[in-house]
CSV table of C-alpha atoms in Angstrom, one decimal:
chain,number,residue,atom,x,y,z
J,1,MET,CA,28.2,6.6,3.4
J,2,ASN,CA,26.8,4.3,0.7
J,3,THR,CA,23.8,6.0,-0.7
J,4,TYR,CA,23.3,3.7,-3.7
J,5,PRO,CA,20.7,1.4,-2.0
J,6,LEU,CA,18.7,4.5,-1.0
J,7,ARG,CA,18.8,5.9,-4.6
J,8,ILE,CA,17.5,2.8,-6.2
J,9,ALA,CA,14.9,2.2,-3.4
J,10,LEU,CA,13.6,5.8,-4.0
J,11,ILE,CA,13.3,5.2,-7.7
J,12,ALA,CA,11.5,1.8,-7.3
J,13,SER,CA,9.3,3.3,-4.6
J,14,LEU,CA,7.9,5.9,-7.0
J,15,GLY,CA,5.5,3.2,-8.0
J,16,GLY,CA,4.2,3.7,-4.5
J,17,PHE,CA,3.6,7.4,-5.3
J,18,LEU,CA,1.5,6.4,-8.3
J,19,PHE,CA,-0.2,3.8,-6.1
J,20,GLY,CA,-1.2,6.4,-3.5
J,21,PHE,CA,-2.1,9.0,-6.1
J,22,ASP,CA,-4.3,6.6,-8.1
J,23,THR,CA,-6.2,5.3,-5.0
J,24,ALA,CA,-6.8,8.8,-3.4
J,25,VAL,CA,-7.5,11.0,-6.4
J,26,ILE,CA,-10.9,9.4,-7.0
J,27,SER,CA,-12.1,11.1,-3.8
J,28,GLY,CA,-12.2,14.4,-5.7
J,29,ALA,CA,-14.0,12.9,-8.7
J,30,GLU,CA,-16.4,10.4,-7.1
J,31,GLN,CA,-19.4,12.8,-6.6
J,32,ALA,CA,-19.0,14.4,-10.1
J,33,ILE,CA,-18.9,10.9,-11.6
J,34,GLN,CA,-22.0,9.9,-9.7
J,35,GLN,CA,-23.9,12.9,-11.1
J,36,LEU,CA,-22.5,12.6,-14.6
J,37,TRP,CA,-23.8,9.0,-15.1
J,38,ASN,CA,-26.7,9.2,-12.6
J,39,LEU,CA,-25.5,6.3,-10.5
J,40,ASP,CA,-27.4,4.8,-7.6
J,41,GLY,CA,-25.5,3.9,-4.4
J,42,PHE,CA,-24.8,0.3,-5.4
J,43,VAL,CA,-23.5,1.1,-8.9
J,44,HIS,CA,-21.6,4.1,-7.6
J,45,GLY,CA,-19.9,1.9,-5.0
J,46,PHE,CA,-19.0,-0.5,-7.8
J,47,THR,CA,-17.6,2.3,-10.0
J,48,ILE,CA,-15.3,3.5,-7.2
J,49,ALA,CA,-14.4,0.0,-6.2
J,50,SER,CA,-13.7,-1.0,-9.9
J,51,GLY,CA,-10.2,0.2,-9.6
J,52,LEU,CA,-9.8,-2.0,-6.6
J,53,ILE,CA,-11.1,-5.1,-8.5
J,54,GLY,CA,-8.3,-4.5,-10.9
J,55,THR,CA,-6.0,-4.1,-8.0
J,56,VAL,CA,-6.9,-7.6,-6.7
J,57,ALA,CA,-6.2,-9.1,-10.1
J,58,GLY,CA,-2.9,-7.2,-10.3
J,59,ALA,CA,-1.8,-8.4,-6.9
J,60,MET,CA,-2.7,-12.0,-7.6
J,61,ILE,CA,-0.9,-12.3,-11.0
J,62,ALA,CA,2.1,-10.0,-10.5
J,63,GLY,CA,4.2,-12.6,-8.7
J,64,ILE,CA,4.2,-14.9,-11.8
J,65,PRO,CA,5.9,-12.5,-14.3
J,66,ALA,CA,8.1,-11.0,-11.5
J,67,GLN,CA,9.4,-14.5,-10.8
J,68,LYS,CA,9.8,-15.4,-14.5
J,69,TYR,CA,11.0,-12.2,-16.2
J,70,GLY,CA,12.5,-10.3,-13.2
J,71,ARG,CA,11.3,-7.5,-10.9
J,72,LYS,CA,12.6,-4.6,-13.0
J,73,LYS,CA,10.8,-5.5,-16.3
J,74,VAL,CA,7.5,-5.8,-14.4
J,75,LEU,CA,8.0,-2.4,-12.8
J,76,VAL,CA,8.4,-0.9,-16.2
J,77,VAL,CA,5.1,-2.5,-17.4
J,78,ILE,CA,3.4,-1.2,-14.2
J,79,GLY,CA,4.5,2.3,-15.1
J,80,ILE,CA,3.1,2.0,-18.6
J,81,LEU,CA,-0.3,0.8,-17.2
J,82,PHE,CA,-0.4,3.8,-14.8
J,83,LEU,CA,0.2,6.2,-17.8
J,84,LEU,CA,-2.5,4.6,-20.0
J,85,ALA,CA,-5.1,4.4,-17.2
J,86,ALA,CA,-4.6,8.1,-16.3
J,87,VAL,CA,-5.1,9.3,-19.9
J,88,GLY,CA,-7.9,6.9,-20.6
J,89,CYS,CA,-10.0,7.8,-17.6
J,90,ALA,CA,-9.5,11.5,-18.1
J,91,LEU,CA,-10.7,11.4,-21.8
J,92,THR,CA,-13.6,8.9,-21.8
J,93,HIS,CA,-17.3,9.9,-22.0
J,94,VAL,CA,-18.5,6.3,-21.7
J,95,TRP,CA,-19.1,4.8,-18.2
J,96,ILE,CA,-18.0,1.3,-19.0
J,97,LEU,CA,-14.8,2.6,-20.6
J,98,PHE,CA,-14.2,4.7,-17.4
J,99,VAL,CA,-14.6,1.5,-15.3
J,100,LEU,CA,-12.2,-0.4,-17.5
J,101,GLY,CA,-9.7,2.4,-17.3
J,102,ARG,CA,-9.9,2.4,-13.5
J,103,MET,CA,-9.5,-1.4,-13.5
J,104,ALA,CA,-6.3,-1.0,-15.6
J,105,GLY,CA,-5.0,1.5,-13.1
J,106,GLY,CA,-6.0,-0.9,-10.4
J,107,VAL,CA,-4.0,-3.7,-12.0
J,108,ALA,CA,-0.9,-1.4,-11.8
J,109,VAL,CA,-1.6,-0.5,-8.2
J,110,GLY,CA,-2.0,-4.2,-7.2
J,111,ALA,CA,1.1,-5.3,-9.1
J,112,SER,CA,3.1,-2.4,-7.7
J,113,SER,CA,2.1,-3.4,-4.1
J,114,VAL,CA,3.7,-6.8,-4.8
J,115,VAL,CA,6.7,-6.1,-6.9
J,116,GLY,CA,7.8,-2.8,-5.4
J,117,PRO,CA,8.3,-3.9,-1.8
J,118,THR,CA,9.7,-7.2,-2.9
J,119,TYR,CA,12.3,-5.6,-5.1
J,120,ILE,CA,13.4,-3.1,-2.4
J,121,ALA,CA,13.6,-5.8,0.3
J,122,GLU,CA,15.8,-7.9,-2.0
J,123,ILE,CA,18.3,-5.1,-2.7
J,124,SER,CA,18.5,-3.8,0.9
J,125,PRO,CA,21.1,-4.6,3.5
J,126,ALA,CA,19.5,-6.1,6.6
J,127,ASP,CA,20.3,-3.2,8.9
J,128,LYS,CA,18.6,-0.7,6.5
J,129,ARG,CA,15.8,-2.8,5.1
J,130,GLY,CA,13.0,-1.5,7.3
J,131,ARG,CA,13.7,2.1,6.4
J,132,LEU,CA,14.3,1.4,2.7
J,133,VAL,CA,11.1,-0.7,2.2
J,134,ALA,CA,9.2,1.9,4.1
J,135,THR,CA,10.2,4.4,1.4
J,136,PHE,CA,7.5,2.6,-0.6
J,137,GLN,CA,4.9,3.5,2.0
J,138,LEU,CA,6.3,7.1,2.3
J,139,ASN,CA,5.7,7.5,-1.5
J,140,ILE,CA,2.2,6.0,-1.1
J,141,VAL,CA,1.3,8.7,1.4
J,142,LEU,CA,3.0,11.4,-0.5
J,143,GLY,CA,0.9,10.3,-3.5
J,144,ILE,CA,-2.2,10.5,-1.4
J,145,LEU,CA,-1.3,14.0,-0.1
J,146,ILE,CA,-0.5,15.3,-3.6
J,147,ALA,CA,-3.8,13.8,-4.9
J,148,PHE,CA,-5.7,15.7,-2.2
J,149,LEU,CA,-3.8,18.9,-2.9
J,150,SER,CA,-4.2,18.5,-6.6
J,151,ASN,CA,-8.0,17.9,-6.2
J,152,TYR,CA,-8.3,21.1,-4.1
J,153,LEU,CA,-6.4,23.2,-6.6
J,154,LEU,CA,-8.5,21.8,-9.6
J,155,VAL,CA,-11.9,21.7,-8.0
J,156,GLY,CA,-12.8,25.2,-9.3
J,157,LEU,CA,-12.3,24.3,-13.0
J,158,GLY,CA,-16.0,23.5,-13.5
J,159,ASP,CA,-17.8,20.4,-14.8
J,160,ASN,CA,-14.6,18.8,-16.2
J,161,ALA,CA,-12.5,19.4,-13.1
J,162,TRP,CA,-12.6,15.7,-12.4
J,163,ARG,CA,-11.0,14.9,-15.7
J,164,TRP,CA,-8.0,17.0,-14.9
J,165,MET,CA,-7.8,15.4,-11.4
J,166,LEU,CA,-7.5,12.0,-12.9
J,167,GLY,CA,-5.4,13.0,-15.9
J,168,VAL,CA,-2.5,14.7,-14.1
J,169,GLN,CA,-1.2,11.3,-13.0
J,170,ALA,CA,0.2,10.8,-16.5
J,171,PHE,CA,3.1,13.1,-15.8
J,172,PRO,CA,4.6,11.3,-12.7
J,173,ALA,CA,3.9,8.0,-14.5
J,174,LEU,CA,6.1,9.1,-17.4
J,175,VAL,CA,8.9,10.2,-15.0
J,176,TYR,CA,8.7,6.8,-13.3
J,177,ILE,CA,9.1,4.9,-16.5
J,178,LEU,CA,12.2,6.9,-17.5
J,179,LEU,CA,13.9,6.6,-14.1
J,180,LEU,CA,13.5,2.8,-14.0
J,181,ASN,CA,16.3,2.6,-16.6
J,182,GLN,CA,18.7,3.6,-13.8
J,183,ILE,CA,18.0,0.7,-11.4
J,184,PRO,CA,19.6,-2.8,-11.5
J,185,GLU,CA,17.8,-6.1,-11.3
J,186,SER,CA,17.2,-7.7,-7.9
J,187,PRO,CA,20.4,-9.7,-6.9
J,188,ARG,CA,18.3,-12.4,-5.3
J,189,TRP,CA,16.3,-12.9,-8.5
J,190,LEU,CA,19.6,-13.1,-10.4
J,191,ILE,CA,20.9,-15.8,-8.1
J,192,ILE,CA,17.6,-17.7,-8.6
J,193,GLN,CA,18.4,-17.5,-12.4
J,194,GLY,CA,22.0,-18.7,-11.8
J,195,ARG,CA,23.5,-15.3,-12.7
J,196,HIS,CA,25.8,-15.2,-9.7
J,197,GLU,CA,28.4,-12.8,-11.0
J,198,GLU,CA,25.9,-10.1,-11.8
J,199,ALA,CA,24.3,-10.6,-8.4
J,200,LYS,CA,27.7,-10.3,-6.7
J,201,LYS,CA,28.4,-6.9,-8.4
J,202,ILE,CA,25.1,-5.5,-7.3
J,203,PHE,CA,25.7,-6.7,-3.7
J,204,GLU,CA,29.1,-4.9,-3.8
J,205,ARG,CA,27.4,-1.7,-4.8
J,206,THR,CA,24.6,-1.9,-2.2
J,207,GLY,CA,27.2,-2.4,0.6
J,208,GLU,CA,26.4,-6.0,1.6
J,209,LYS,CA,28.8,-6.7,4.5
J,210,ASP,CA,29.5,-10.4,3.8
J,211,ILE,CA,28.7,-11.1,0.2
J,212,THR,CA,29.9,-14.7,0.2
J,213,LYS,CA,27.8,-15.6,3.3
J,214,GLU,CA,24.8,-13.8,1.9
J,215,MET,CA,25.0,-15.6,-1.5
J,216,ASN,CA,25.5,-19.0,0.2
J,217,ASP,CA,22.5,-18.4,2.5
J,218,ILE,CA,20.4,-17.5,-0.5
J,219,LEU,CA,21.5,-20.6,-2.4
J,220,GLN,CA,20.8,-22.7,0.7
J,221,SER,CA,17.3,-21.2,1.0
J,222,LEU,CA,16.6,-22.3,-2.6
J,223,HIS,CA,17.7,-25.9,-2.2
J,224,THR,CA,14.2,-27.3,-2.4
J,225,GLY,CA,13.8,-25.8,-5.9
J,226,LYS,CA,11.8,-23.1,-7.7
J,227,SER,CA,8.4,-25.0,-8.0
J,228,GLU,CA,7.3,-24.7,-4.3
J,229,SER,CA,3.8,-23.4,-3.5
J,230,VAL,CA,3.4,-20.8,-0.8
J,231,PHE,CA,0.4,-22.9,0.5
J,232,SER,CA,2.8,-25.8,1.5
J,233,LYS,CA,2.3,-26.7,5.2
J,234,LYS,CA,5.8,-25.4,6.1
J,235,PHE,CA,4.8,-21.9,5.1
J,236,ARG,CA,1.7,-21.9,7.3
J,237,LYS,CA,3.1,-19.3,9.8
J,238,PRO,CA,4.0,-16.6,7.3
J,239,VAL,CA,0.8,-17.2,5.3
J,240,ILE,CA,-1.3,-16.6,8.5
J,241,PHE,CA,0.7,-13.6,9.5
J,242,ALA,CA,0.5,-12.0,6.1
J,243,VAL,CA,-3.2,-12.6,5.5
J,244,LEU,CA,-4.3,-11.4,9.0
J,245,LEU,CA,-2.1,-8.3,8.9
J,246,ALA,CA,-3.4,-7.4,5.4
J,247,MET,CA,-7.0,-7.9,6.5
J,248,PHE,CA,-6.6,-5.7,9.6
J,249,ASN,CA,-4.9,-3.0,7.5
J,250,GLN,CA,-8.2,-2.5,5.6
J,251,LEU,CA,-10.6,-3.3,8.4
J,252,SER,CA,-9.3,-0.1,10.0
J,253,GLY,CA,-11.4,1.7,7.4
J,254,ILE,CA,-8.4,3.6,6.1
J,255,ASN,CA,-9.2,3.6,2.5
J,256,ALA,CA,-12.9,4.3,3.0
J,257,ILE,CA,-11.8,7.4,4.8
J,258,LEU,CA,-9.2,8.3,2.1
J,259,TYR,CA,-11.6,7.6,-0.9
J,260,PHE,CA,-14.6,9.4,0.6
J,261,ALA,CA,-12.8,12.1,2.7
J,262,PRO,CA,-14.7,15.1,1.3
J,263,ARG,CA,-18.0,13.2,1.7
J,264,ILE,CA,-17.3,12.2,5.3
J,265,PHE,CA,-16.5,15.8,6.2
J,266,GLU,CA,-19.8,16.9,4.6
J,267,MET,CA,-21.6,14.2,6.6
J,268,ALA,CA,-20.1,15.6,9.7
J,269,GLY,CA,-21.4,19.1,8.9
J,270,VAL,CA,-18.5,20.7,7.1
J,271,PRO,CA,-19.6,22.9,4.2
J,272,ALA,CA,-19.6,21.2,0.8
J,273,GLY,CA,-17.2,22.0,-2.0
J,274,ALA,CA,-13.7,23.5,-1.6
J,275,VAL,CA,-13.8,23.5,2.2
J,276,ALA,CA,-14.4,19.8,2.4
J,277,PHE,CA,-11.6,19.2,-0.1
J,278,GLN,CA,-9.3,21.5,2.0
J,279,GLN,CA,-10.1,19.4,5.1
J,280,ALA,CA,-8.9,16.3,3.2
J,281,ILE,CA,-5.4,17.9,2.9
J,282,TYR,CA,-5.0,17.8,6.7
J,283,VAL,CA,-5.6,14.1,6.5
J,284,GLY,CA,-3.0,13.6,3.8
J,285,ALA,CA,-0.4,15.8,5.6
J,286,ALA,CA,-0.8,13.8,8.8
J,287,ASN,CA,-0.3,10.7,6.8
J,288,VAL,CA,3.1,11.9,5.4
J,289,ILE,CA,4.4,13.4,8.7
J,290,PHE,CA,3.8,10.3,10.8
J,291,THR,CA,5.0,7.9,8.1
J,292,LEU,CA,8.3,9.8,8.2
J,293,ILE,CA,8.4,9.5,12.0
J,294,ALA,CA,7.7,5.7,11.7
J,295,MET,CA,10.5,5.4,9.1
J,296,SER,CA,13.0,7.0,11.5
J,297,VAL,CA,12.3,4.4,14.3
J,298,ILE,CA,11.1,1.2,12.5
J,299,ASP,CA,14.6,-0.3,12.6
J,300,LYS,CA,15.1,0.7,16.2
J,301,PHE,CA,11.8,0.0,17.9
J,302,GLY,CA,10.8,-2.8,15.5
J,303,ARG,CA,7.7,-3.7,13.6
J,304,LYS,CA,5.7,-5.3,16.4
J,305,THR,CA,6.1,-2.3,18.8
J,306,LEU,CA,4.9,0.1,16.2
J,307,LEU,CA,1.8,-2.0,15.5
J,308,ILE,CA,0.9,-2.2,19.2
J,309,ILE,CA,1.2,1.5,19.7
J,310,GLY,CA,-0.7,2.4,16.5
J,311,SER,CA,-3.5,-0.1,17.1
J,312,ALA,CA,-4.1,1.3,20.6
J,313,GLY,CA,-4.2,4.9,19.2
J,314,MET,CA,-6.6,3.9,16.4
J,315,VAL,CA,-9.0,2.3,18.8
J,316,VAL,CA,-9.2,5.6,20.7
J,317,PHE,CA,-9.7,7.9,17.7
J,318,LEU,CA,-12.0,5.7,15.8
J,319,GLY,CA,-14.1,5.2,18.9
J,320,LEU,CA,-14.4,9.0,19.4
J,321,THR,CA,-15.3,9.4,15.7
J,322,ALA,CA,-18.1,6.9,16.1
J,323,TYR,CA,-19.3,8.7,19.2
J,324,VAL,CA,-19.3,12.1,17.4
J,325,PHE,CA,-21.4,10.6,14.5
J,326,GLY,CA,-23.7,8.9,16.9
J,327,SER,CA,-24.3,12.1,18.9
J,328,GLY,CA,-24.5,14.4,15.9
J,329,THR,CA,-21.9,16.8,17.3
J,330,GLY,CA,-19.5,16.6,14.3
J,331,GLY,CA,-18.3,19.6,12.4
J,332,GLU,CA,-14.7,20.8,12.7
J,333,PHE,CA,-14.0,18.3,15.5
J,334,VAL,CA,-14.2,15.4,13.1
J,335,LYS,CA,-11.3,16.7,11.2
J,336,TRP,CA,-9.0,16.4,14.2
J,337,LEU,CA,-10.3,13.0,15.1
J,338,LEU,CA,-9.6,11.7,11.7
J,339,VAL,CA,-6.1,13.4,11.7
J,340,GLY,CA,-5.4,11.5,15.0
J,341,PHE,CA,-6.5,8.2,13.5
J,342,ILE,CA,-4.4,8.8,10.4
J,343,ALA,CA,-1.4,9.6,12.5
J,344,PHE,CA,-1.6,6.3,14.4
J,345,PHE,CA,-2.3,4.4,11.2
J,346,ALA,CA,0.7,5.9,9.4
J,347,PHE,CA,2.9,5.2,12.4
J,348,SER,CA,1.9,1.6,12.5
J,349,GLN,CA,-0.1,-0.3,9.9
J,350,GLY,CA,0.9,2.1,7.1
J,351,ALA,CA,4.6,1.8,7.7
J,352,VAL,CA,4.8,-1.8,8.7
J,353,ILE,CA,2.6,-3.8,6.3
J,354,TRP,CA,4.7,-3.8,3.2
J,355,VAL,CA,7.9,-4.1,5.2
J,356,PHE,CA,6.7,-7.1,7.3
J,357,ILE,CA,5.1,-9.0,4.4
J,358,SER,CA,8.2,-8.6,2.2
J,359,GLU,CA,10.4,-10.0,5.0
J,360,ILE,CA,8.6,-13.2,6.3
J,361,PHE,CA,8.5,-15.3,3.1
J,362,PRO,CA,11.6,-17.3,1.9
J,363,ASN,CA,13.3,-16.5,-1.4
J,364,SER,CA,11.7,-19.5,-3.2
J,365,VAL,CA,8.1,-18.2,-2.5
J,366,ARG,CA,8.6,-14.5,-1.8
J,367,SER,CA,6.8,-13.3,-4.9
J,368,GLN,CA,3.9,-15.7,-4.2
J,369,GLY,CA,3.8,-14.6,-0.5
J,370,GLN,CA,3.8,-10.9,-1.4
J,371,ALA,CA,1.1,-11.5,-3.9
J,372,LEU,CA,-1.0,-13.4,-1.3
J,373,GLY,CA,-0.6,-10.6,1.3
J,374,SER,CA,-1.3,-7.9,-1.3
J,375,SER,CA,-4.3,-9.6,-2.9
J,376,THR,CA,-5.8,-10.1,0.6
J,377,HIS,CA,-5.3,-6.5,1.3
J,378,TRP,CA,-7.0,-5.4,-1.9
J,379,ILE,CA,-9.9,-7.9,-1.6
J,380,MET,CA,-10.7,-6.4,1.8
J,381,ASP,CA,-10.3,-2.9,0.3
J,382,VAL,CA,-12.9,-3.7,-2.4
J,383,ILE,CA,-15.4,-4.9,0.3
J,384,ILE,CA,-14.9,-1.9,2.5
J,385,THR,CA,-15.0,0.6,-0.4
J,386,TRP,CA,-18.0,-0.9,-2.2
J,387,THR,CA,-20.1,-1.2,1.0
J,388,PHE,CA,-19.3,2.2,2.6
J,389,PRO,CA,-21.4,4.4,0.3
J,390,VAL,CA,-24.2,1.9,0.4
J,391,ILE,CA,-24.2,1.9,4.3
J,392,VAL,CA,-24.0,5.6,4.7
J,393,SER,CA,-26.7,6.3,2.2
J,394,ALA,CA,-29.0,3.7,3.6
J,395,SER,CA,-29.3,5.2,7.0
J,396,SER,CA,-28.6,8.5,8.8
J,397,SER,CA,-26.6,6.3,11.3
J,398,GLY,CA,-24.5,4.7,8.7
J,399,GLY,CA,-21.4,6.7,9.6
J,400,TYR,CA,-21.8,5.8,13.3
J,401,TYR,CA,-22.1,2.0,12.6
J,402,SER,CA,-19.1,2.1,10.2
J,403,PHE,CA,-16.8,3.7,12.7
J,404,VAL,CA,-17.9,1.4,15.5
J,405,PHE,CA,-17.0,-1.6,13.3
J,406,TYR,CA,-13.6,-0.1,12.5
J,407,THR,CA,-13.0,0.4,16.2
J,408,VAL,CA,-13.7,-3.2,17.1
J,409,MET,CA,-11.5,-4.4,14.3
J,410,MET,CA,-8.5,-2.4,15.6
J,411,LEU,CA,-9.1,-3.7,19.1
J,412,LEU,CA,-8.6,-7.2,17.6
J,413,CYS,CA,-5.6,-6.0,15.6
J,414,LEU,CA,-4.0,-4.8,18.9
J,415,LEU,CA,-4.4,-8.3,20.4
J,416,PHE,CA,-3.0,-9.9,17.3
J,417,ALA,CA,0.1,-7.7,17.2
J,418,TRP,CA,0.7,-8.1,21.0
J,419,LYS,CA,0.1,-11.9,21.3
J,420,VAL,CA,0.8,-13.4,17.9
J,421,LEU,CA,3.2,-11.5,15.6
J,422,PRO,CA,7.0,-12.1,15.8
J,423,GLU,CA,9.6,-9.4,15.5
J,424,THR,CA,11.8,-9.2,12.4
J,425,LYS,CA,14.0,-6.1,12.9
J,426,GLY,CA,17.7,-6.4,12.2
J,427,ARG,CA,17.5,-10.0,10.9
J,428,SER,CA,18.6,-11.1,7.4
J,429,LEU,CA,15.8,-12.4,5.2
J,430,GLU,CA,17.3,-15.9,5.4
J,431,ASP,CA,17.6,-15.7,9.2
J,432,ILE,CA,13.9,-14.7,9.5
J,433,GLN,CA,13.1,-17.9,7.5
J,434,LYS,CA,15.0,-19.9,10.1
J,435,ASP,CA,13.3,-18.1,13.0
J,436,LEU,CA,10.0,-19.2,11.6
J,437,GLY,CA,11.1,-22.8,11.5
J,438,ILE,CA,11.2,-23.0,7.7
J,439,GLU,CA,13.8,-25.4,6.4
């Protein structure tokens, strides 16, 4: 059995671990930060969303250097940004410097969401691509779980506990930077650069079944040149699919729940402090378990089937959560409703989004397409995260209205997955391009 593609996919996907850790760790620090700088709801929402503003920028620009300088070099820069952001946010005593540090970390998250899945898709054999790209999502949810667990273990350290929560990310960031020395460049990027012999050697190591055919297909897919725009009319279908899937991913409310998990549990009547932090660990654990389940079946059941099943489940659990907030009968029951929601999200949207978006764009515009899908995802994340604390603090019914909205969005997502999205399992990247009618 050739384990080489798995090894390099796991190293590249460690950027996903830092992505998940960086986005979730703020849930443990957000209330202390609000008190430290005496922030009102609007400025507090901006402070938490500032990392996401950086994420949008990172997602938008990452495709350019990835196309020009290669995927591997950009991954190294991403690791360095994660390291600097962790140290900077942990040490600063100035609000604006904290915001800038979170933005820098956000740039790393956004860039990672573009370059990581793109790189893994490009080094993966077609029959293993779903599982290998899904290792990126697995690392995201592992990062989220470790962030929740780390927050729980550090919450008792006093007024500066939040600094430790944010600072520990420096250690996995350093490990990531060192391990990246062991991975090769993307063979598809090498072919784009005319470095065919280097690409052939990498395809041999990854176990590509018909290297000559694969290289010819890649060259044929590039025949229109390197200067194409993803917004050309012929790329309309993948653009629509990527943008809508990315929007629905965030309109589920997933990151509002992850970023504000302890606060949501307190709103539902769970005692404040360590108990609320402990409840968040259940959410993180469910995320990991059901991502693993999705990874084991994504190449068998397909991307579309997972999205349909997951969307239906999310409608049920989000609807029940809205009912609980509306009726005031929360408490412990909310934990299990959110665990149920997370389970269906991880099984569907969580596992599928980075796989699907990395598959549907041709070689000539894959970096641009991944950047478009990722930046759409993060723009929606900024909106949801910034508005959530404003909505829940403005009215005692804020939690109810938020979850009703998320429920309706997942009903629309179910219809989108069922009626619109194509299936991509088991197809080479070049064959998917042909299936979508892109010549």
